[in-house]
CSV table of C-alpha atoms in Angstrom, one decimal:
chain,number,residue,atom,x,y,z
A,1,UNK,CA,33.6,-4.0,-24.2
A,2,UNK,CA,35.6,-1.5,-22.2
A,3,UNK,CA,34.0,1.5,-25.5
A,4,UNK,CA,31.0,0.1,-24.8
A,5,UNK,CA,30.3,0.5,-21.7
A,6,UNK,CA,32.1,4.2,-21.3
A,7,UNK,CA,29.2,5.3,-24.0
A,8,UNK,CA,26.6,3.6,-21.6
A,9,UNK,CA,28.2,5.4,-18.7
A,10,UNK,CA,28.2,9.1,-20.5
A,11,UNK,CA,24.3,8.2,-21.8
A,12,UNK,CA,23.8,7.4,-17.9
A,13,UNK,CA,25.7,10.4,-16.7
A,14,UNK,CA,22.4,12.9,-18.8
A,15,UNK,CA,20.4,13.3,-15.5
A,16,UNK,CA,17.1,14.6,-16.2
A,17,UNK,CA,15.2,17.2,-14.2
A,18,UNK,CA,12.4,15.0,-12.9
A,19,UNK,CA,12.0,13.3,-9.0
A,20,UNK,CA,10.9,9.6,-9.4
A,21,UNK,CA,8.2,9.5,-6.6
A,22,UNK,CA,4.6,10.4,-6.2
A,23,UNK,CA,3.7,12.0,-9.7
A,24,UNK,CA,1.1,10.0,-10.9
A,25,UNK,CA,0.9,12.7,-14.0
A,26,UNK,CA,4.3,12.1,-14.7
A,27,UNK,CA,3.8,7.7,-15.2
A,28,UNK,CA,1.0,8.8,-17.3
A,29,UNK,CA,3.8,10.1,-20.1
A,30,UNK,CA,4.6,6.4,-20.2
A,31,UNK,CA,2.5,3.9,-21.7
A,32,UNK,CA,5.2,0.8,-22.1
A,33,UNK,CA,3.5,-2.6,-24.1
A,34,UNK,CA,3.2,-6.1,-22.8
A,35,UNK,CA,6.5,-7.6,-24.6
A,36,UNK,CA,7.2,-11.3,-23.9
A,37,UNK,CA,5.9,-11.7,-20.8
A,38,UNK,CA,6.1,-15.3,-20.8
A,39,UNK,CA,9.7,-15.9,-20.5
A,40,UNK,CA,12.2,-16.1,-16.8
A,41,UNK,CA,14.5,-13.4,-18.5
A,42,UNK,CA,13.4,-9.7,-19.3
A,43,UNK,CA,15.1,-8.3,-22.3
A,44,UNK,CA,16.9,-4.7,-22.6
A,45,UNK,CA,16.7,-2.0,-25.1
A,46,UNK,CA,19.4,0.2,-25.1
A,47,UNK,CA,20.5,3.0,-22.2
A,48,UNK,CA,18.7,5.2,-20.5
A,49,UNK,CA,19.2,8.3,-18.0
A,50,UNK,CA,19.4,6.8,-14.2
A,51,UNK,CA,16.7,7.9,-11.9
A,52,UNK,CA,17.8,12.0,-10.6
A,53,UNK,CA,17.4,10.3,-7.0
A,54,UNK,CA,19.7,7.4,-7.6
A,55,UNK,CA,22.3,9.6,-9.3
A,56,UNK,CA,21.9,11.8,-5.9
A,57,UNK,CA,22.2,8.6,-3.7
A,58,UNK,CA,25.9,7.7,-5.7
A,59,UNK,CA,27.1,10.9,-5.1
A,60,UNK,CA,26.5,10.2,-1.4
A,61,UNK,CA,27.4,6.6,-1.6
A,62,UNK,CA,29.8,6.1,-4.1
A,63,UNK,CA,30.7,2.3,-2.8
A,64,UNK,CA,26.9,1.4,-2.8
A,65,UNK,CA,27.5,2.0,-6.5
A,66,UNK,CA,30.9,0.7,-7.4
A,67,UNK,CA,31.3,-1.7,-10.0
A,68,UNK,CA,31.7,-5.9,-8.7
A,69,UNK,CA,33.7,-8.4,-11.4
A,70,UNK,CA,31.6,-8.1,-14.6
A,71,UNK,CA,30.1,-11.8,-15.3
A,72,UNK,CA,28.6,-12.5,-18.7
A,73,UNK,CA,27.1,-15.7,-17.3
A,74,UNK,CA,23.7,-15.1,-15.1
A,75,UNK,CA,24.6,-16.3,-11.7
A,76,UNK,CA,23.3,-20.1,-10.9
A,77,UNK,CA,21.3,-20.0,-7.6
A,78,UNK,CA,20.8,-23.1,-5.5
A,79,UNK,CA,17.7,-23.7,-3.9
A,80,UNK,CA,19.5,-21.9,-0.8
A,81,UNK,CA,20.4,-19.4,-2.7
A,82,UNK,CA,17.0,-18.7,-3.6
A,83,UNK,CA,15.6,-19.6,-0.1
A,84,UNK,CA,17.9,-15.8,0.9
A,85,UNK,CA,15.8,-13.8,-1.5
A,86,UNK,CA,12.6,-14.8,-0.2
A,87,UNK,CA,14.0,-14.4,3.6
A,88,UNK,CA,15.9,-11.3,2.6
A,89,UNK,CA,12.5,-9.8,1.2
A,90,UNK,CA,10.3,-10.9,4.1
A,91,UNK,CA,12.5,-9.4,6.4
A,92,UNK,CA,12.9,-6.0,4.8
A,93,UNK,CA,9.3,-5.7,4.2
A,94,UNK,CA,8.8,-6.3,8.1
A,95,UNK,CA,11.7,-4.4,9.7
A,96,UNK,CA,11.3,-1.5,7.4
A,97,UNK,CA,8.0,1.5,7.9
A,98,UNK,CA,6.7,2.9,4.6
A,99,UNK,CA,6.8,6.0,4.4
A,100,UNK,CA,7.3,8.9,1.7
A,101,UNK,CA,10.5,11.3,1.5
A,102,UNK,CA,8.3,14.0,1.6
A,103,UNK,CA,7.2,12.9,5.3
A,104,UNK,CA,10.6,11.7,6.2
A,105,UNK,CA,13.3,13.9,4.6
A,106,UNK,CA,11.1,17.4,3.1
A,107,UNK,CA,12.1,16.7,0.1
A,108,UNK,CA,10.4,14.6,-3.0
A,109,UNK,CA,12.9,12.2,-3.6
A,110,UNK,CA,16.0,10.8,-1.9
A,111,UNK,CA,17.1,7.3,-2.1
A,112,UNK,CA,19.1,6.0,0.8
A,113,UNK,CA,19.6,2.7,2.4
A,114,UNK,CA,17.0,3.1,5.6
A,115,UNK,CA,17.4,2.0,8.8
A,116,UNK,CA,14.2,1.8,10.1
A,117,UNK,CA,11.5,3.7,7.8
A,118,UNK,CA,12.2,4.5,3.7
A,119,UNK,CA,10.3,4.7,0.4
A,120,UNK,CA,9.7,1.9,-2.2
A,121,UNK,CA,13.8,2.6,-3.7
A,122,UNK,CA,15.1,2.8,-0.1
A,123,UNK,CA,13.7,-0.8,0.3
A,124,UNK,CA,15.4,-2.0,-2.7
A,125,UNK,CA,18.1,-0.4,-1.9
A,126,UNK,CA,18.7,-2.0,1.5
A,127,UNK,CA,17.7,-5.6,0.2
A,128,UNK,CA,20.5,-5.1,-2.5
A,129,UNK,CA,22.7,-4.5,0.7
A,130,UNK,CA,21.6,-7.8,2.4
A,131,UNK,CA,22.2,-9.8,0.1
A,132,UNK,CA,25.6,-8.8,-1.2
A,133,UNK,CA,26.7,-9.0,2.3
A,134,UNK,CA,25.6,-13.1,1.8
A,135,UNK,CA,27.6,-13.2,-1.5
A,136,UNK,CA,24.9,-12.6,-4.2
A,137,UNK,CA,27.5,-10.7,-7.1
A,138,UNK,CA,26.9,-7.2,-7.7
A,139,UNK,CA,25.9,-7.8,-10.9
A,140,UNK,CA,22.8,-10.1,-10.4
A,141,UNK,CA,21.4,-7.6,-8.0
A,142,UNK,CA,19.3,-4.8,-10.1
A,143,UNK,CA,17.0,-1.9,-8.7
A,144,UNK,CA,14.3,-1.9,-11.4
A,145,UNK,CA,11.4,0.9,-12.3
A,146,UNK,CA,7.6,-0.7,-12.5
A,147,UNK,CA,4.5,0.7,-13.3
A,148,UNK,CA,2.6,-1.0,-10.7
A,149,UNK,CA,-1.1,-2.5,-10.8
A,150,UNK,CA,-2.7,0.9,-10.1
A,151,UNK,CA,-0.6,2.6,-12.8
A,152,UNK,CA,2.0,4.2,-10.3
A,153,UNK,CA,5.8,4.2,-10.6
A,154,UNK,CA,7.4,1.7,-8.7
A,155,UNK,CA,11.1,0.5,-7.5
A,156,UNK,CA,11.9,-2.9,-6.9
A,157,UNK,CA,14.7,-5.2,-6.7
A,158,UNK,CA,15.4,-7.7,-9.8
A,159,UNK,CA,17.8,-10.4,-9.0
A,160,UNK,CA,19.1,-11.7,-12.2
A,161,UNK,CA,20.1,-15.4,-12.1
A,162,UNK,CA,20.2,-18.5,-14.3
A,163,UNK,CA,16.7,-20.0,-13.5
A,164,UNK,CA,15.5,-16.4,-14.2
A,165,UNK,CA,14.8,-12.8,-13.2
A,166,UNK,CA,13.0,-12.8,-9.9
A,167,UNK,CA,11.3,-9.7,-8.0
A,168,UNK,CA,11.8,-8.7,-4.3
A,169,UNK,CA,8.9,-6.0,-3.8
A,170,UNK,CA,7.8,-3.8,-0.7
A,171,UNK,CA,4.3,-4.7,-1.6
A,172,UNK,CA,4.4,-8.1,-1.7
A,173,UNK,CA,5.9,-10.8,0.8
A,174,UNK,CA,6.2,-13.5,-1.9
A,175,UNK,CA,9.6,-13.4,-4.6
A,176,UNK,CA,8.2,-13.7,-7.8
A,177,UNK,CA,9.3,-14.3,-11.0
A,178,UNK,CA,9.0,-10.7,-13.3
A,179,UNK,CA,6.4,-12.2,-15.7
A,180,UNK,CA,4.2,-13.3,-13.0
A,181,UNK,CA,3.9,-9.9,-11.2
A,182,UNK,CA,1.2,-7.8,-13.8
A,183,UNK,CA,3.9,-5.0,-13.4
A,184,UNK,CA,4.7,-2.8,-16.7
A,185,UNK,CA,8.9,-2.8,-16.4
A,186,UNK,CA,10.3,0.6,-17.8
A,187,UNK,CA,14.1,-0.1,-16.7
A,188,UNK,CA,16.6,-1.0,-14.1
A,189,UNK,CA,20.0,-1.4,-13.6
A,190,UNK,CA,22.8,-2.9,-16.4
A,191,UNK,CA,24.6,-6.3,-15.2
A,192,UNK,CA,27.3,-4.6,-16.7
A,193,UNK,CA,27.9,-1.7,-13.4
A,194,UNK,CA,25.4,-0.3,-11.1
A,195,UNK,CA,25.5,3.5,-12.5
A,196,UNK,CA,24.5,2.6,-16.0
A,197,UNK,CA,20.1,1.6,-16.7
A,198,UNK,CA,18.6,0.2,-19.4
A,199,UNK,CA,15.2,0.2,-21.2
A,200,UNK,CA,13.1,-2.7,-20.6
A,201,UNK,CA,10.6,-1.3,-23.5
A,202,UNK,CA,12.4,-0.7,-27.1
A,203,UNK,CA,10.2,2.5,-27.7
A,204,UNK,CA,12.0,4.4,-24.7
A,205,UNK,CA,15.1,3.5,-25.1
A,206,UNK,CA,15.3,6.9,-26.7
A,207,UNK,CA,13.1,8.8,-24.3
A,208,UNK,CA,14.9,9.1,-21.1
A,209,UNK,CA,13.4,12.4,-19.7
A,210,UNK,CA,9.8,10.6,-20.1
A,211,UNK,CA,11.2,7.4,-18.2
A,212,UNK,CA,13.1,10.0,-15.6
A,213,UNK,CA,9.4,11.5,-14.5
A,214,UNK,CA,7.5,8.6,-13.4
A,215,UNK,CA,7.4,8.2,-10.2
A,216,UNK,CA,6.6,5.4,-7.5
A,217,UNK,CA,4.5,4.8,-4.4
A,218,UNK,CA,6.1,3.5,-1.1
């Protein structure tokens, strides 16, 4: 386990030169399939460069991307447990402004945890926060790359748990499961630690410049 994931770490570590917001041309390079969007658990293809932002954002914040206790075993959610993500995401979604990095920082992408305004990541990012402040393991909590209903790349928030993989999203106030959302999932975080992501389409699991470029709305 321990060679495996320090080869997903060094594929992680390839950082490609591409922002991941607002380049509509750029989601175009990606055209990812409908696969087996009938089931509560999405499958992974192999790894993939991280995000240029998010690689930017653990340099900042290393301990927003440290590693928790690696569990094998998707994490069993009570009904309370599942209550938090639907308060958690409601909450965000309110107490957090949209707006672009562009607008807010000058500069086309940078992921942070926001205090009061942020990007799509930014509200992923803080939701992740929340939650692993109320106990939720590290590893059940994944920021995820969509194409969204309009084509766009998008960042959300996967949590990974026994009764499946459900979505906390900027645009919508309602967790749902991933299958039920009409997104097009390109890749998100490993279970296995925060820095490494992994394909969620098997034909770019090879390809991680073309996943790198697309980009997502607020």
């Amino acid at each position: 386990m321990k060679r495996v994931l320090a080869g997903m770490l060094a594929c992680a570590g390839f950082v490609a030169a591409f922002s991941l917001c607002n380049n509509p041309a750029a989601a175009e390079l990606v055209k990812p399939k409908a696969i087996e969007h009938s089931i509560p658990y999405m499958r992974v293809f192999g790894s993939v460069a991280a995000p240029y932002g998010f690689v930017q954002f653990c340099d900042r914040q290393p301990r927003e991307c440290a590693a928790g206790a690696t569990e094998e075993n998707r994490f069993v959610a009570t009904a309370a447990r599942l209550a938090e993500l639907d308060e958690v995401n409601r909450w965000v979604n309110t107490a957090i402004a949209p707006v672009t990095d562009v607008e807010l920082y000058g500069v086309e992408e940078f992921w942070t945890v926001p205090a009061a305004k942020g990007d799509c990541e930014d509200y992923a990012l803080l939701k992740r926060q929340l939650l692993i402040k109320r106990g939720w393991p590290v590893s059940s909590l994944l920021v995820t790359v969509v194409k969204d209903d309009t084509g766009a790349g998008h960042a959300v928030l996967s949590a990974r748990t026994a009764q499946g993989d459900f979505i906390l999203d900027n645009k919508v106030a309602a967790v749902k499961l991933w299958h039920q959302t009409g997104y097009e999932f390109i890749m998100r975080q490993s279970y296995l630690h925060p820095r490494v992501w992994m394909s969620l389409d098997p034909r770019q699991a090879t390809a991680p410049a073309a996943l790198a470029g697309v980009r997502s709305n607020r």
